[in-house]
Amino acid sequence: MAVNDMVYHSGYRRMRESGTVIQDIDGGIARYLKYFGTESNYDQAASAYRENNIRTLLDEICTEFSKYYQNEVKGIELINRYQKGICVSAYTSQIHPVIYVDELFESTVTSFLLTSFIWSEFQENEKIWGFAFSNMLYIFHEQCILGEMISEIALEEMLRLVSEMDSHLFTLATDCYWSILAFAMSHELAHIYFRKCGRISTTDRQIRKEEYDADRIAYDMVLRLIMRDAKKPEKERTFYEHTYLAPMMLMEYFDLFYYTDRVLYKQWVDDWTHPVPMRRKNQLFGIVDRPEYQFNTEEGNVLYQGLLDVTDKYYRPNLLIKMQKGKLDSILNRKRRTERINEGR
Ligand SMILES: [Zn+2]
């Protein structure tokens, strides 16, 4: 439409049209039922999905955001495609604001949580240990660095193992993922809100400051949602107290992604405008300690500590040793890695 041509920037077009949509909702529900479903049939599971999905989550966040920050945010378009990016981003136009969530982000973050949780619970189990290390490498190398979507075989294998060993881990991972998605979308809403208030960041310093401010708002949102839901009956909750450190898990995920890239391809992320994940994580810890946030933190601490345990004690050092011994040479794909840099990952 001609009007679109006038108001839509090329960035919006790219967001809307590049890549593909590969999610298969029916297939996903059937797979969920096969391994974890508590619903008795497909129709029940499909109706649960209609009530709780990424779109309903964004709507809920917009409503709460408007309330908490006394500034109405509405009419946000959600674009959810596979563009091989590890990102959630925003198009901050006030005429037509958009939040973009890459399907690859969704897939890799959930796999990362599931893998960390099963690894942490069954560290002594050799079979799980072997699976978890290779799966973690697969997530950060094939998926995050090279941009591939998880293969059907890898997905089935992971879900089967989790359902056999401890299906509760699936619920924990989904709960944490939901808080991560809420955090990531609230961070983008904050950028849209700043633009609405007339804030323009142009220098590196201003851009960096805006990133920290967006994180602060996003984490405040997540913590308020958790406290709100803690008062509700269990069945009506969306956000749980044990997910209160989920945004820090997201920072670990980014840090491990960059770490894997450094070890495998000697690639150093050099971006002065975006604070490194560990700095962002430190700021988040400073926020949650404030007295206004009061809830039960016990299970959340155990979950987070378990995730740190396996990533710091096992994944990082073993990746380095295997690389130094030349055991990972066969998986490296320098050509594809270079193409990805040129695609502007
Ligand atoms: Zn940002």
PDB file of C-alpha atoms and ligand atoms in Angstrom, residues 88-90 184 187-188 191 207 210-212 214-215 274-275 280, ligand 1:
ATOM      1  CA  VAL A  88      14.164  -9.861  20.337  1.00  0.00           C
ATOM      2  CA  SER A  89      14.119  -6.336  18.963  1.00  0.00           C
ATOM      3  CA  ALA A  90      11.874  -3.350  18.438  1.00  0.00           C
ATOM      4  CA  ALA A 184      13.003  -9.382  26.673  1.00  0.00           C
ATOM      5  CA  HIS A 187      13.068  -4.327  27.460  1.00  0.00           C
ATOM      6  CA  GLU A 188      11.873  -3.563  23.917  1.00  0.00           C
ATOM      7  CA  HIS A 191      12.768   1.478  24.106  1.00  0.00           C
ATOM      8  CA  ILE A 207      23.004   4.262  23.764  1.00  0.00           C
ATOM      9  CA  GLU A 210      19.587   3.508  27.420  1.00  0.00           C
ATOM     10  CA  GLU A 211      20.300  -0.243  27.348  1.00  0.00           C
ATOM     11  CA  TYR A 212      20.853  -0.304  31.108  1.00  0.00           C
ATOM     12  CA  ALA A 214      15.660  -0.596  29.470  1.00  0.00           C
ATOM     13  CA  ASP A 215      16.984  -3.565  31.476  1.00  0.00           C
ATOM     14  CA  HIS A 274      25.883  -2.723  23.951  1.00  0.00           C
ATOM     15  CA  PRO A 275      27.018  -3.534  27.475  1.00  0.00           C
ATOM     16  CA  ARG A 280      24.050  -6.297  32.543  1.00  0.00           C
TER      17      ARG A 280
HETATM   18 ZN    ZN B   1      17.929  -2.697  23.999  1.00  0.00          ZN
END
